[in-house]
Each structure stands twice: as C-alpha cells, then as structure tokens.
CSV table of C-alpha atoms in Angstrom, one decimal:
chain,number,residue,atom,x,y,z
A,1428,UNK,CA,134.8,9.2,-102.1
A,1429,UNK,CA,134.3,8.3,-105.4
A,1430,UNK,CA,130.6,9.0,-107.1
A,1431,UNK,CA,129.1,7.9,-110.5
A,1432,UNK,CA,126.7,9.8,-112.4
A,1433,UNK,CA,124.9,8.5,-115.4
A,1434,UNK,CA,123.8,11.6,-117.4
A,1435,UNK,CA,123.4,9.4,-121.1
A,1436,UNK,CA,119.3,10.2,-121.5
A,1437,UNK,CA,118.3,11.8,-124.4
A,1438,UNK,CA,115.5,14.3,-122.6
A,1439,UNK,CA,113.0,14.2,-124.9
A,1440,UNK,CA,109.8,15.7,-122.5
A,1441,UNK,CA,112.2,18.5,-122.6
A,1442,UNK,CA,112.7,19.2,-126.5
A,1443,UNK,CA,113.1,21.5,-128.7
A,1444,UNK,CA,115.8,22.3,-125.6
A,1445,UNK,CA,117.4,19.2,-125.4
A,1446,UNK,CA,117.7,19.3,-129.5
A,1447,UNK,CA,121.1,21.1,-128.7
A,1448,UNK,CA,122.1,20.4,-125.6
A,1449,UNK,CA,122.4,17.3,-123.3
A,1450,UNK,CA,119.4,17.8,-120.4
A,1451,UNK,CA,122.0,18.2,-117.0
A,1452,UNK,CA,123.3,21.1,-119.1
A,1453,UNK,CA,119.9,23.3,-118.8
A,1454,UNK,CA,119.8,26.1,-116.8
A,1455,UNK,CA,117.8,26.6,-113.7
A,1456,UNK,CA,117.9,29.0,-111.1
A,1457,UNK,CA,121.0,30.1,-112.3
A,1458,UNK,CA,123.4,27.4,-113.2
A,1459,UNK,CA,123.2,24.0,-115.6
A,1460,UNK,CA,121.4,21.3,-113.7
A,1461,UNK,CA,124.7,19.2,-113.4
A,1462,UNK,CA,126.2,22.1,-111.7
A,1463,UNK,CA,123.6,22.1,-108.9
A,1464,UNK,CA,124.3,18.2,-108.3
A,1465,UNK,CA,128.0,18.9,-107.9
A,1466,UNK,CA,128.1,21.7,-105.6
A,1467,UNK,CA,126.3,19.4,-103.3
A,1468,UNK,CA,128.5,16.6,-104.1
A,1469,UNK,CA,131.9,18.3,-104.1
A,1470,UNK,CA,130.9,19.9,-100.7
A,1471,UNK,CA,129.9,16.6,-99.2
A,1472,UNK,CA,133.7,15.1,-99.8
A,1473,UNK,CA,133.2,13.2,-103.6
A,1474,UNK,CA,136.5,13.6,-104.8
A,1475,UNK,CA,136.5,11.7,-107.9
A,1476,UNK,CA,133.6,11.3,-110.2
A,1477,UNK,CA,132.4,8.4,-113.0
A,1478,UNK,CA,130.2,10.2,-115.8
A,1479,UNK,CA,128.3,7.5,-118.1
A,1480,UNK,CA,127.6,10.0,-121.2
A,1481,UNK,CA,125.5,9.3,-124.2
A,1482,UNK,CA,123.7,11.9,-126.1
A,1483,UNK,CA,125.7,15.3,-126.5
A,1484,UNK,CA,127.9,13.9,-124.1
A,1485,UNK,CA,131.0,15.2,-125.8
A,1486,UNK,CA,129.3,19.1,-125.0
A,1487,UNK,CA,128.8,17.9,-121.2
A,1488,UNK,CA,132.5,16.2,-121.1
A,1489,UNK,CA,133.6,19.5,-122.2
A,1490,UNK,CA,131.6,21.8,-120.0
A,1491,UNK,CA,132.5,20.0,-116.8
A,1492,UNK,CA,136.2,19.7,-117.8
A,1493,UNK,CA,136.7,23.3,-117.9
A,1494,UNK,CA,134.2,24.0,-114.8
A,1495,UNK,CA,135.9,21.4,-112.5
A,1496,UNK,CA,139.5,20.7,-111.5
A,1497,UNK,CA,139.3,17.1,-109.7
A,1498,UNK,CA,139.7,13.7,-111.6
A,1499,UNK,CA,136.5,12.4,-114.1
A,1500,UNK,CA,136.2,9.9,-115.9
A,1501,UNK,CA,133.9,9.4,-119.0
A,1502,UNK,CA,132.5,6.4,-120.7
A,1503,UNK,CA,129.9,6.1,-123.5
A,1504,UNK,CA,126.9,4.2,-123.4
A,1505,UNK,CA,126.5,3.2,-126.4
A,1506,UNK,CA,122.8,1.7,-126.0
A,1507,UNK,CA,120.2,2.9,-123.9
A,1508,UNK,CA,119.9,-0.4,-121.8
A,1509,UNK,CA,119.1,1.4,-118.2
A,1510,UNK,CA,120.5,2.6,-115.3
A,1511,UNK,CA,121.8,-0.7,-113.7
A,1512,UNK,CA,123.3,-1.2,-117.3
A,1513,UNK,CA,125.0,2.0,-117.2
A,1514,UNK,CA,126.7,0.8,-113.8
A,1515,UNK,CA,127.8,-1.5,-114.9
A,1516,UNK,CA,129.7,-0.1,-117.6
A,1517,UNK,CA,132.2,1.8,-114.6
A,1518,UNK,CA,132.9,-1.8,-113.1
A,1519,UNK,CA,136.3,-1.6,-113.4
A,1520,UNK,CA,136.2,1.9,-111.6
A,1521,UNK,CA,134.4,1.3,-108.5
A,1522,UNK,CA,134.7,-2.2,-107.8
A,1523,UNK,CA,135.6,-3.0,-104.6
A,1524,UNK,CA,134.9,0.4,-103.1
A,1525,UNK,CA,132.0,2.3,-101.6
A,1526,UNK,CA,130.5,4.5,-104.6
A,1527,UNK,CA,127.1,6.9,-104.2
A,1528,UNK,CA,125.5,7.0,-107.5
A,1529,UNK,CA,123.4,10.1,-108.3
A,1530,UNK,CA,120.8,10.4,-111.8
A,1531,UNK,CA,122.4,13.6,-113.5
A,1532,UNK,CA,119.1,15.1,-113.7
A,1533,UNK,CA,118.3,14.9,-109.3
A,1534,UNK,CA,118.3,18.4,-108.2
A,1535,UNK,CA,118.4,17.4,-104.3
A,1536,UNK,CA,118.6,18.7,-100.6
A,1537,UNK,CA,120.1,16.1,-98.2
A,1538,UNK,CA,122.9,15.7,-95.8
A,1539,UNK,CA,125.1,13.3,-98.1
A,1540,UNK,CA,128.1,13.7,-95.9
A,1541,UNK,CA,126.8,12.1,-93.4
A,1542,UNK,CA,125.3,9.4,-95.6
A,1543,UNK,CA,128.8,8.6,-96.4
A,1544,UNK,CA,130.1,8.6,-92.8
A,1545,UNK,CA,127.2,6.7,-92.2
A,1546,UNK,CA,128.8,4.0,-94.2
A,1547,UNK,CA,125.8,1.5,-95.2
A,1548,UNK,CA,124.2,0.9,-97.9
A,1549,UNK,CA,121.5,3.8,-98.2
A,1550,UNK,CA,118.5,4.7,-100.7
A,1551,UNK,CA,117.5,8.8,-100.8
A,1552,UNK,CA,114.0,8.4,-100.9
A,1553,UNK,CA,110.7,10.5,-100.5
A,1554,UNK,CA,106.9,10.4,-100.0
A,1555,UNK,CA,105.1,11.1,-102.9
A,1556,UNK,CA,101.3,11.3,-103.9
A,1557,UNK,CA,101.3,9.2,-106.5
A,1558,UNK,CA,104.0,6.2,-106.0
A,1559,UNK,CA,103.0,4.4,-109.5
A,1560,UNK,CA,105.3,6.6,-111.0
A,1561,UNK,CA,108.6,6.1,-109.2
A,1562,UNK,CA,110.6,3.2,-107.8
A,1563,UNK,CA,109.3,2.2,-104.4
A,1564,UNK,CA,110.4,0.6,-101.5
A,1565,UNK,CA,109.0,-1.0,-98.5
A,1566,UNK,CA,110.8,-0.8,-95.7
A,1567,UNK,CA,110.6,-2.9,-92.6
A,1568,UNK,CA,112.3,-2.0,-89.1
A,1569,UNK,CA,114.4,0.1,-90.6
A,1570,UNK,CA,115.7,-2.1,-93.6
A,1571,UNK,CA,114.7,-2.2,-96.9
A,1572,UNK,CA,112.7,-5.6,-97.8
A,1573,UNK,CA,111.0,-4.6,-101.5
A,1574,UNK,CA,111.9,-2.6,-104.1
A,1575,UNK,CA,109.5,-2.6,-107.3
A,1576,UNK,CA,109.5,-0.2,-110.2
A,1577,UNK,CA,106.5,1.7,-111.2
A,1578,UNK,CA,104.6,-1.1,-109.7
A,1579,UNK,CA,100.8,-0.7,-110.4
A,1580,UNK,CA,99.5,-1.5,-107.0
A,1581,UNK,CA,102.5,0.0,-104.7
A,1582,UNK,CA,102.6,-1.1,-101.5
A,1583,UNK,CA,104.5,2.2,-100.1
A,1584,UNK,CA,104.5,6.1,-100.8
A,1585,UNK,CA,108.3,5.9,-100.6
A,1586,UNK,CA,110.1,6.9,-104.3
A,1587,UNK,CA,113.7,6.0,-105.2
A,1588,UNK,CA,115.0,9.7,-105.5
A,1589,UNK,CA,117.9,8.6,-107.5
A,1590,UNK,CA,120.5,9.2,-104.9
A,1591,UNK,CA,122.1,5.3,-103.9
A,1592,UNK,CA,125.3,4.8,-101.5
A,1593,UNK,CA,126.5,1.7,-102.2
A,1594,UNK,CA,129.0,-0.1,-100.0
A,1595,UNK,CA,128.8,-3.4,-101.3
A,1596,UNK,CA,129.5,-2.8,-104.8
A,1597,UNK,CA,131.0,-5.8,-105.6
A,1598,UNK,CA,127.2,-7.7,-104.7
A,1599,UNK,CA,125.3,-4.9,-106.5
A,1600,UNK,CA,127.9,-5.2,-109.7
A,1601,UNK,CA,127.4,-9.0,-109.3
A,1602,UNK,CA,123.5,-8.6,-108.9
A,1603,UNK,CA,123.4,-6.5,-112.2
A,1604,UNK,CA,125.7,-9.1,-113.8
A,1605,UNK,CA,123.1,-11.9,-113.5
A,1606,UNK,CA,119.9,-9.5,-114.6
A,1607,UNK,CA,122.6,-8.9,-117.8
A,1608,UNK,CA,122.8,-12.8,-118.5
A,1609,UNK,CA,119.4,-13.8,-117.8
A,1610,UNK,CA,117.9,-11.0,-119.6
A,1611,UNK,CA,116.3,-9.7,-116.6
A,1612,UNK,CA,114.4,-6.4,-117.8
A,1613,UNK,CA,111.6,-4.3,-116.2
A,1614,UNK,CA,110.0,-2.3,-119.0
A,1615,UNK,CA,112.6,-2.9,-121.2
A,1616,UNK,CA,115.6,-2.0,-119.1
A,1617,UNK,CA,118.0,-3.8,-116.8
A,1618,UNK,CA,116.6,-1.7,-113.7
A,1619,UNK,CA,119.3,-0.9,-110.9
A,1620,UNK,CA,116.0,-1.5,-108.3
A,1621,UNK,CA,115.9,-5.0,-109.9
A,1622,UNK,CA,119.5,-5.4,-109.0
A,1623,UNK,CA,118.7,-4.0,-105.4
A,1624,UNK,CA,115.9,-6.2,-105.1
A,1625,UNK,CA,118.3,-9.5,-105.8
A,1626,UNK,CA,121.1,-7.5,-103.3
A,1627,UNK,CA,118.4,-7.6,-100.7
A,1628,UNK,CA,117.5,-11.3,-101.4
A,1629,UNK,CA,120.9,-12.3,-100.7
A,1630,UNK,CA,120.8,-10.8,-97.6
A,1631,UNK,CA,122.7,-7.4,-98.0
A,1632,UNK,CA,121.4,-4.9,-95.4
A,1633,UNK,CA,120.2,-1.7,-97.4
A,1634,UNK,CA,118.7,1.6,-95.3
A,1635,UNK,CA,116.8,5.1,-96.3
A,1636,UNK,CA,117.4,8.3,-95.9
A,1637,UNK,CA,115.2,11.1,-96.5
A,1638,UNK,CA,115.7,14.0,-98.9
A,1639,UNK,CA,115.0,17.8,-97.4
A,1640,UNK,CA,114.0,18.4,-101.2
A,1641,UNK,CA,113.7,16.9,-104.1
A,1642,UNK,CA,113.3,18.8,-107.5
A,1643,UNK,CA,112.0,17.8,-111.0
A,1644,UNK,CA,113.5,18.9,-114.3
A,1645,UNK,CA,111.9,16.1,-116.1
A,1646,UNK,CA,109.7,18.0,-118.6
A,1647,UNK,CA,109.1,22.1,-119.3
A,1648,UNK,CA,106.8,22.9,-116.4
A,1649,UNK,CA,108.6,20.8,-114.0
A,1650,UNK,CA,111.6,22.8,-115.0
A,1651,UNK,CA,109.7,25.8,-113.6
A,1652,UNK,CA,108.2,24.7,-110.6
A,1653,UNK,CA,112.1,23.9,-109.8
A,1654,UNK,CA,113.5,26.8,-110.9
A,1655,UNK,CA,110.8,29.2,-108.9
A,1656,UNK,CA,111.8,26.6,-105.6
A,1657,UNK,CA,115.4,27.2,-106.2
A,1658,UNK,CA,115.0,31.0,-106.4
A,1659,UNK,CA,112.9,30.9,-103.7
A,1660,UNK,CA,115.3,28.7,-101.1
A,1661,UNK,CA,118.2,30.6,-102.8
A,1662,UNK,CA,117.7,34.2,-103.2
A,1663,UNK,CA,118.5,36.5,-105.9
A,1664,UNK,CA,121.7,37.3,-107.3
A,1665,UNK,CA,122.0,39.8,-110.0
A,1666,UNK,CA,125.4,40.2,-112.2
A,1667,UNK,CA,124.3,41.3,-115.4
A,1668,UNK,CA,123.9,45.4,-116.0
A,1669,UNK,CA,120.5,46.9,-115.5
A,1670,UNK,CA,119.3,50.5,-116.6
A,1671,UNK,CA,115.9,51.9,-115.7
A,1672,UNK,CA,115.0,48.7,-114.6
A,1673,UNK,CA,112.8,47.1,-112.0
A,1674,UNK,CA,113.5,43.8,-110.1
A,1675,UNK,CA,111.1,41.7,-108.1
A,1676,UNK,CA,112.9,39.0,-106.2
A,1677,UNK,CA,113.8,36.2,-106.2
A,1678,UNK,CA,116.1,35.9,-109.8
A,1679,UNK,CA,119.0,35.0,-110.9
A,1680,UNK,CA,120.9,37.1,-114.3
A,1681,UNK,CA,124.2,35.9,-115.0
A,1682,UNK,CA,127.0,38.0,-115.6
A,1683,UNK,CA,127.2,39.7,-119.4
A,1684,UNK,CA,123.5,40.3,-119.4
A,1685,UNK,CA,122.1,43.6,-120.1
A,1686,UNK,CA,118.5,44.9,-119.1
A,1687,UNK,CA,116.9,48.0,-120.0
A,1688,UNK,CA,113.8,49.7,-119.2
A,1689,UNK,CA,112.0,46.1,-117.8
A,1690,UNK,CA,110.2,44.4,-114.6
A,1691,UNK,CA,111.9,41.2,-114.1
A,1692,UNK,CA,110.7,38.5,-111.9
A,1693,UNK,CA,109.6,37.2,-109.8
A,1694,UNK,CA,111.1,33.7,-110.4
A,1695,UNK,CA,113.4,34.4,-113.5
A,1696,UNK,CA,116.7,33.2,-114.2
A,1697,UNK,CA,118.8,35.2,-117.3
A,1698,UNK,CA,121.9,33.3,-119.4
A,1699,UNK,CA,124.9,35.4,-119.5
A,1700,UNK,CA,125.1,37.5,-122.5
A,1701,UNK,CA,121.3,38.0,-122.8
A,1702,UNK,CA,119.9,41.8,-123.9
A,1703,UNK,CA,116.4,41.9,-122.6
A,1704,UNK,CA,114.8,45.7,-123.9
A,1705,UNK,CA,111.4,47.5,-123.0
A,1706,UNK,CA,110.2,43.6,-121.3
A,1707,UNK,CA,107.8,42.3,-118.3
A,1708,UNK,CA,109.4,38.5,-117.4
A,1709,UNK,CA,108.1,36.4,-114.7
A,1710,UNK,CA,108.0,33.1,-113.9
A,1711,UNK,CA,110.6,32.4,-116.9
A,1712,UNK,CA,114.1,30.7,-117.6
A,1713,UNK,CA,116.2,32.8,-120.2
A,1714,UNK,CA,118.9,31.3,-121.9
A,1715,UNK,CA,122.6,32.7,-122.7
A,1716,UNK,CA,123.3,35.3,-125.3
A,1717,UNK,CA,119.2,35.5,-126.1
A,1718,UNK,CA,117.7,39.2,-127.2
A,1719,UNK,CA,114.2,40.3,-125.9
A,1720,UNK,CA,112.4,43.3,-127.2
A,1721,UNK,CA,108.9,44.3,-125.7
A,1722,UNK,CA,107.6,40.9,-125.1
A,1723,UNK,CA,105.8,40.4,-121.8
A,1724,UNK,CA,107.3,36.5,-121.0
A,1725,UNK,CA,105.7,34.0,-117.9
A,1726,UNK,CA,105.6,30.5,-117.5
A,1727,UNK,CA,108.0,30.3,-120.4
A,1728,UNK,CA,111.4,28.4,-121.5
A,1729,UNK,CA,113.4,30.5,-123.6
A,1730,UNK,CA,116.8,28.9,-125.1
A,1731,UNK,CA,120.1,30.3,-125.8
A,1732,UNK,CA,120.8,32.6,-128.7
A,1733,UNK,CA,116.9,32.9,-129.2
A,1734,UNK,CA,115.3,36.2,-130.6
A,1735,UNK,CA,112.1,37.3,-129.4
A,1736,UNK,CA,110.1,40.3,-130.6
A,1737,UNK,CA,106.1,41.4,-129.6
A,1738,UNK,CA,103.9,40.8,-126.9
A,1739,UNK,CA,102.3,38.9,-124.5
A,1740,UNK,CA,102.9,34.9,-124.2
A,1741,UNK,CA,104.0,31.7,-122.9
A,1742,UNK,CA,106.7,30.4,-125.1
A,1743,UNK,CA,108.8,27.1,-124.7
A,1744,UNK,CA,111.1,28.0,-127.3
A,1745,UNK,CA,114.4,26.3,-128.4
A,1746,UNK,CA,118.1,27.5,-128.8
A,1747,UNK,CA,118.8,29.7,-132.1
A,1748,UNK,CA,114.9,30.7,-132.9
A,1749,UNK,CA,114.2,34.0,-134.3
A,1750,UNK,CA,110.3,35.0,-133.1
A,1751,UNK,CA,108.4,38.2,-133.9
A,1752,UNK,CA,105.1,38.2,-132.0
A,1753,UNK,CA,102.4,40.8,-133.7
C-alpha cells in the first residue's frame, strides 16, 4: 500500500519553533510528530510512502531517511498552492493505484488497516463543536453527498481529519486537474475537498470512517493538550538518568538526558541530551540537548539546545535561546 504525505507548510502558529525546524519534526509525547503518523502507518501495511516537502524539507528528508528503511520518495513544492495541488505533484507515483493520503501534521487513532481492506474510497472524519473551522461533509445513507470547506453556515458537525483512502485516483487526479485549469480555488488554494466534491458529482461513491482520536499540533497550546493526551493514552517511559529525582507520571525523557534533584511531570516530554538541575516541570515539552537550572516550567514549549536559568514561568521558547529568569 502506497501512502502520500504532504508535510510542505511552513507552521507559522507554531514559531519561534518552526524557525528551525519543519513542524512534523516537533516533538510530542516523546517522538517528532511524523514519527507518530508512521508507526501507525507502517503497522497498518503502507509499504511505500510519497513525501511532498517544502519548508526545511531537506532536514525532514534527512531525518526520515536515517529513521526508516522502506522506499520514499520526495518532491518539492515549490509554491504553496494547497493540498489538492500538492497531489497532484505525485501523479506520476500513484496513478492508477489505491493511495491513503495523510496531512503530516494528523496525530490520529483509527483502524487504517482495515480501511484499506475495506477497499473504498473513505474520508477519516470526526464531530467537532465548531464545524466552521474544518472541511465538512454531509453524508447521506452512508455516502458522502457534500463536501465544503470552512463553510460559514455548515450543514454537518463532521470535520475532514485529514486521513483520505483513495481508490479511484485516477478520477480524483483528473478532478484536481480541471480545478488546476479553471483556476478553481477556495480561499486561495486548489482545495483536495473541492476535488472530492467534483469526484462525488461524477458519481464516485466516497464513505467515512470515524477516528478513535484525533490530536492537534496546530499552534503551542494545542501542542500541549496533545502531548498531555498522548502521555496519558501512552504511559511513561523514562531512558534518560535521574538522581535524587522525583517522577509524576505520565512522561516521556529520551535517552542521553540527565535529571538531578527535580519533580517532573505530570505530562512532560524531555529531548535526548537535555540536563535538567534543581527544577519543578509540568505540563511542558523539552527539547533535545536543552540545560535547565532551578526554573519551575508548566504549560511551556521549550526548544532544543535552549538554556534556561531562574524561576517560575510559562515560556514558549525557541531552539538555541539562552534565558536567565531573576
């Protein structure tokens, strides 16, 4: 099974983070944010994977090359034109074959592998509280008869998780192909539910299924609220060294990291390489090879190779800053 995962957005709700590194690269609960979507992925039977890059994408080709051994395939997007656009780009790798397309930034819970066995066309989608801000779809017995983006009056509570088997790619390449040369664009993008929309209109038969979970990492407190929900479904695991130290599950310190003489967690996730000294964390994401003396961290982002000295706060602070906190 082949998927395609367009990971080219620049992440700019999560800056100064996303500065220096591409957005599926940030860590939560443990592990980069790309790494979470292909455990699931890889476990599910995808055995050959489609990456459309774009910003810092030379830093994720590299990362997932050395983290994965099956065959990828990378291509630039050179213009930020939208998701259907970046499809497009991989025609020549998955036409004429089912493909399940996955947002590299949709931390999920859902029984793929049967999605696939399933072998239809399939939307993961979810109720949400407030629809206007998703892609929606109405469905009807079953099938999927409107699909609208962001619509202001939505006629459904059912979001577009960003999860899409497609076994009729050929119609949804062909689909995207005439939004290209008519200039079709919702909110300045050639939208892949706009191409759905016109699969749907030809008559293509397109179903649901329904995610267990469905996590955000679109912005810093999102990033949070995932990573305490992912430590909390997960568990701790604890790799790094600890002296005179007390934990409060759930966390998650990589191996390499050294803490002394602290109270960590709960809901804390540690980079490898990080020294953490005379510290209270909570609620906090720690990047790699940071060093933390006597702060008391929660509800705080902390980057890699950061250095953080005082007291009490709630910091989002990016990779390579130097703090002292009087």
């Amino acid at each position: 099974m082949r998927a395609l995962i367009p990971v080219a957005g620049e992440g700019t709700r999560l800056q100064p983070h996303t500065h220096t590194h591409p957005k599926p690269l940030l860590n939560v609960a443990g592990k980069p944010i790309i790494s979470h979507i292909m455990d699931i992925i890889l476990y599910a039977g995808v055995d050959d994977i489609v990456f459309i890059t774009g910003y810092l994408g030379e830093k994720l080709e590299r990362y997932l090359r050395k983290s994965y051994d099956i065959p990828m395939t990378f291509i630039k997007q050179e213009e930020r034109l939208g998701i259907a656009h970046a499809v497009y780009m991989a025609k020549e790798h998955i036409r004429g074959e089912p493909v399940f397309i996955v947002l590299g930034d949709t931390i999920f819970d859902a029984d793929v592998k049967s999605v696939f066995e399933g072998g239809k066309n399939a939307l993961g989608v979810r109720e949400v509280k407030n629809p206007s801000r998703f892609g929606i779809v109405v469905v009807e017995n079953g099938r999927v008869v409107e699909l609208t983006e962001k619509p202001e009056k939505p006629r459904s509570n059912l979001a577009i998780a960003g999860l899409y088997n497609i076994v009729e790619t050929d119609l949804l390449l062909d689909s995207i192909e005439m939004l290209i040369k008519k200039d079709i664009r919702t909110k300045g993008e050639y939208q892949i539910t706009d191409a759905l929309q016109e699969m749907v209109n030809r008559g293509s038969h397109i179903e649901t299924f329904f995610l267990e979970g469905w996590y955000d990492c679109g912005n810093a407190q999102s990033m949070l609220n995932t990573n305490r929900s992912l430590l909390d479904r997960n568990g701790s695991f604890i790799l790094g060294r600890l002296n005179e130290t007390v934990i409060i599950d759930p966390v998650a310190i990589a191996d390499g990291s050294v803490i002394e003489r602290s109270i960590i967690g709960p809901f804390v996730t540690v980079g490898g390489g990080t020294v953490i000294r005379d510290s209270r964390i909570r609620d906090a994401v720690i990047g790699r090879e940071a060093e933390l003396d006597n702060v008391i961290l929660e509800q705080s982002l902390v980057g890699h190779n950061a250095t953080l000295t005082g007291r009490f706060v709630r910091l989002n602070v990016g990779d390579s800053s130097e703090l002292e906190i009087g």
